[in-house]
């Protein structure tokens, strides 16, 4: 699964807004959501994802790399149960996923730099 516009789903706190101001000749703009291209954005988003799924990550069947979410299972029933758990948590934090970038039920897939089976 792939989080839809991942960084933009993260609301910037009032204390962070001042660091994300853009001053131009016609005004001052402030990001209200995490912008792409900020140096610490990937690690910040990774930490958020790890905080959403601590049990699943510690059980060893969930792999998260920034906005990529991989659910690992050995049986179809187990996969459906785990997928349901992940999707329920995604919904509970109002996160959106990109259905165009999602692949479900594959025995093997290519993840960043690896083949997972």
PDB file of C-alpha atoms in Angstrom:
ATOM      1  CA  UNK A   1       0.000   0.000   0.000  1.00  0.00           C
ATOM      2  CA  UNK A   2       1.074   3.561  -0.559  1.00  0.00           C
ATOM      3  CA  UNK A   3      -0.004   6.585   1.479  1.00  0.00           C
ATOM      4  CA  UNK A   4      -1.645   9.172  -0.779  1.00  0.00           C
ATOM      5  CA  UNK A   5       0.396  12.400  -0.820  1.00  0.00           C
ATOM      6  CA  UNK A   6       1.926  11.125   2.386  1.00  0.00           C
ATOM      7  CA  UNK A   7       3.620  14.221   3.747  1.00  0.00           C
ATOM      8  CA  UNK A   8       0.600  16.428   3.042  1.00  0.00           C
ATOM      9  CA  UNK A   9      -1.502  14.242   5.332  1.00  0.00           C
ATOM     10  CA  UNK A  10       0.580  15.384   8.313  1.00  0.00           C
ATOM     11  CA  UNK A  11      -0.695  18.613   9.898  1.00  0.00           C
ATOM     12  CA  UNK A  12       2.055  21.016  10.960  1.00  0.00           C
ATOM     13  CA  UNK A  13       1.890  22.074  14.622  1.00  0.00           C
ATOM     14  CA  UNK A  14       1.703  25.789  15.512  1.00  0.00           C
ATOM     15  CA  UNK A  15       5.291  25.713  16.818  1.00  0.00           C
ATOM     16  CA  UNK A  16       6.542  24.239  13.508  1.00  0.00           C
ATOM     17  CA  UNK A  17       4.710  26.694  11.247  1.00  0.00           C
ATOM     18  CA  UNK A  18       7.194  29.520  11.876  1.00  0.00           C
ATOM     19  CA  UNK A  19       9.988  27.365  10.430  1.00  0.00           C
ATOM     20  CA  UNK A  20       8.034  26.705   7.248  1.00  0.00           C
ATOM     21  CA  UNK A  21       7.220  30.299   6.271  1.00  0.00           C
ATOM     22  CA  UNK A  22       7.862  31.544   2.768  1.00  0.00           C
ATOM     23  CA  UNK A  23       8.276  35.295   2.338  1.00  0.00           C
ATOM     24  CA  UNK A  24       7.780  36.709  -1.148  1.00  0.00           C
ATOM     25  CA  UNK A  25       7.280  40.251  -2.420  1.00  0.00           C
ATOM     26  CA  UNK A  26       3.486  39.918  -2.316  1.00  0.00           C
ATOM     27  CA  UNK A  27       3.078  38.289   1.080  1.00  0.00           C
ATOM     28  CA  UNK A  28       3.956  35.644   3.629  1.00  0.00           C
ATOM     29  CA  UNK A  29       2.813  32.050   3.231  1.00  0.00           C
ATOM     30  CA  UNK A  30       2.812  29.334   5.871  1.00  0.00           C
ATOM     31  CA  UNK A  31       2.512  25.606   5.322  1.00  0.00           C
ATOM     32  CA  UNK A  32      -0.306  24.038   7.311  1.00  0.00           C
ATOM     33  CA  UNK A  33       0.731  20.534   6.242  1.00  0.00           C
ATOM     34  CA  UNK A  34       4.169  18.980   5.917  1.00  0.00           C
ATOM     35  CA  UNK A  35       5.633  19.984   2.556  1.00  0.00           C
ATOM     36  CA  UNK A  36       7.664  17.718   0.297  1.00  0.00           C
ATOM     37  CA  UNK A  37      11.348  18.607   0.057  1.00  0.00           C
ATOM     38  CA  UNK A  38      11.961  19.523   3.697  1.00  0.00           C
ATOM     39  CA  UNK A  39      15.157  17.835   4.945  1.00  0.00           C
ATOM     40  CA  UNK A  40      13.600  16.124   7.975  1.00  0.00           C
ATOM     41  CA  UNK A  41      10.211  15.317   6.410  1.00  0.00           C
ATOM     42  CA  UNK A  42      10.976  11.662   5.515  1.00  0.00           C
ATOM     43  CA  UNK A  43      12.299  10.761   8.974  1.00  0.00           C
ATOM     44  CA  UNK A  44       9.457  12.667  10.657  1.00  0.00           C
ATOM     45  CA  UNK A  45       6.855  10.834   8.573  1.00  0.00           C
ATOM     46  CA  UNK A  46       8.584   7.491   9.244  1.00  0.00           C
ATOM     47  CA  UNK A  47       8.356   8.174  12.989  1.00  0.00           C
ATOM     48  CA  UNK A  48       4.646   8.983  12.660  1.00  0.00           C
ATOM     49  CA  UNK A  49       4.035   5.715  10.797  1.00  0.00           C
ATOM     50  CA  UNK A  50       5.994   3.763  13.426  1.00  0.00           C
ATOM     51  CA  UNK A  51       3.859   5.364  16.158  1.00  0.00           C
ATOM     52  CA  UNK A  52       0.633   4.345  14.381  1.00  0.00           C
ATOM     53  CA  UNK A  53       1.648   0.672  14.017  1.00  0.00           C
ATOM     54  CA  UNK A  54       3.865  -0.259  17.015  1.00  0.00           C
ATOM     55  CA  UNK A  55       2.283  -3.680  17.674  1.00  0.00           C
ATOM     56  CA  UNK A  56       2.253  -4.722  14.032  1.00  0.00           C
ATOM     57  CA  UNK A  57       5.889  -3.710  13.567  1.00  0.00           C
ATOM     58  CA  UNK A  58       7.022  -5.500  16.730  1.00  0.00           C
ATOM     59  CA  UNK A  59       5.157  -8.657  15.651  1.00  0.00           C
ATOM     60  CA  UNK A  60       7.334  -8.601  12.516  1.00  0.00           C
ATOM     61  CA  UNK A  61       4.691  -8.926   9.802  1.00  0.00           C
ATOM     62  CA  UNK A  62       4.425  -5.269   8.824  1.00  0.00           C
ATOM     63  CA  UNK A  63       7.130  -3.413   6.901  1.00  0.00           C
ATOM     64  CA  UNK A  64       6.960   0.360   6.566  1.00  0.00           C
ATOM     65  CA  UNK A  65       9.357   2.507   4.581  1.00  0.00           C
ATOM     66  CA  UNK A  66       8.186   6.112   4.769  1.00  0.00           C
ATOM     67  CA  UNK A  67       4.868   5.903   2.865  1.00  0.00           C
ATOM     68  CA  UNK A  68       5.148   2.290   1.656  1.00  0.00           C
ATOM     69  CA  UNK A  69       3.230  -0.247   3.757  1.00  0.00           C
ATOM     70  CA  UNK A  70       3.790  -3.980   3.225  1.00  0.00           C
ATOM     71  CA  UNK A  71       1.656  -6.596   4.980  1.00  0.00           C
ATOM     72  CA  UNK A  72       3.345 -10.034   5.128  1.00  0.00           C
ATOM     73  CA  UNK A  73       1.429 -13.291   5.722  1.00  0.00           C
ATOM     74  CA  UNK A  74       1.726 -17.012   5.069  1.00  0.00           C
ATOM     75  CA  UNK A  75      -1.970 -17.820   4.500  1.00  0.00           C
ATOM     76  CA  UNK A  76      -4.827 -15.999   2.799  1.00  0.00           C
ATOM     77  CA  UNK A  77      -6.909 -15.897   5.992  1.00  0.00           C
ATOM     78  CA  UNK A  78      -4.012 -14.498   7.981  1.00  0.00           C
ATOM     79  CA  UNK A  79      -3.408 -11.922   5.249  1.00  0.00           C
ATOM     80  CA  UNK A  80      -7.025 -10.761   5.283  1.00  0.00           C
ATOM     81  CA  UNK A  81      -6.966 -10.437   9.086  1.00  0.00           C
ATOM     82  CA  UNK A  82      -3.714  -8.454   9.067  1.00  0.00           C
ATOM     83  CA  UNK A  83      -4.824  -6.286   6.169  1.00  0.00           C
ATOM     84  CA  UNK A  84      -8.032  -5.526   8.061  1.00  0.00           C
ATOM     85  CA  UNK A  85      -6.015  -4.500  11.138  1.00  0.00           C
ATOM     86  CA  UNK A  86      -3.825  -2.166   9.099  1.00  0.00           C
ATOM     87  CA  UNK A  87      -6.715  -0.622   7.169  1.00  0.00           C
ATOM     88  CA  UNK A  88      -8.664  -0.080  10.400  1.00  0.00           C
ATOM     89  CA  UNK A  89      -5.736   1.828  11.900  1.00  0.00           C
ATOM     90  CA  UNK A  90      -5.265   3.818   8.703  1.00  0.00           C
ATOM     91  CA  UNK A  91      -8.920   4.809   8.831  1.00  0.00           C
ATOM     92  CA  UNK A  92      -8.754   5.642  12.563  1.00  0.00           C
ATOM     93  CA  UNK A  93      -6.052   8.276  11.966  1.00  0.00           C
ATOM     94  CA  UNK A  94      -7.802   9.634   8.837  1.00  0.00           C
ATOM     95  CA  UNK A  95      -4.958   8.585   6.573  1.00  0.00           C
ATOM     96  CA  UNK A  96      -5.661   8.053   2.896  1.00  0.00           C
ATOM     97  CA  UNK A  97      -4.003   5.485   0.649  1.00  0.00           C
ATOM     98  CA  UNK A  98      -3.502   5.608  -3.103  1.00  0.00           C
ATOM     99  CA  UNK A  99      -5.473   2.732  -4.612  1.00  0.00           C
ATOM    100  CA  UNK A 100      -3.627   3.226  -7.909  1.00  0.00           C
ATOM    101  CA  UNK A 101      -0.351   2.346  -6.170  1.00  0.00           C
ATOM    102  CA  UNK A 102      -1.708  -0.523  -4.049  1.00  0.00           C
ATOM    103  CA  UNK A 103      -1.110  -4.193  -4.810  1.00  0.00           C
ATOM    104  CA  UNK A 104      -2.991  -6.808  -2.798  1.00  0.00           C
ATOM    105  CA  UNK A 105      -2.529 -10.567  -2.465  1.00  0.00           C
ATOM    106  CA  UNK A 106       0.796 -11.009  -4.253  1.00  0.00           C
ATOM    107  CA  UNK A 107       3.156 -13.816  -3.218  1.00  0.00           C
ATOM    108  CA  UNK A 108       6.156 -11.692  -4.180  1.00  0.00           C
ATOM    109  CA  UNK A 109       6.659  -7.977  -4.700  1.00  0.00           C
ATOM    110  CA  UNK A 110       9.416  -5.482  -5.266  1.00  0.00           C
ATOM    111  CA  UNK A 111       9.931  -3.050  -2.422  1.00  0.00           C
ATOM    112  CA  UNK A 112      12.563  -0.308  -2.343  1.00  0.00           C
ATOM    113  CA  UNK A 113      15.759  -2.223  -3.067  1.00  0.00           C
ATOM    114  CA  UNK A 114      14.387  -5.681  -2.192  1.00  0.00           C
ATOM    115  CA  UNK A 115      12.179  -8.498  -3.404  1.00  0.00           C
ATOM    116  CA  UNK A 116       9.811  -9.546  -0.611  1.00  0.00           C
ATOM    117  CA  UNK A 117       8.210 -12.990  -0.759  1.00  0.00           C
TER     118      UNK A 117
END
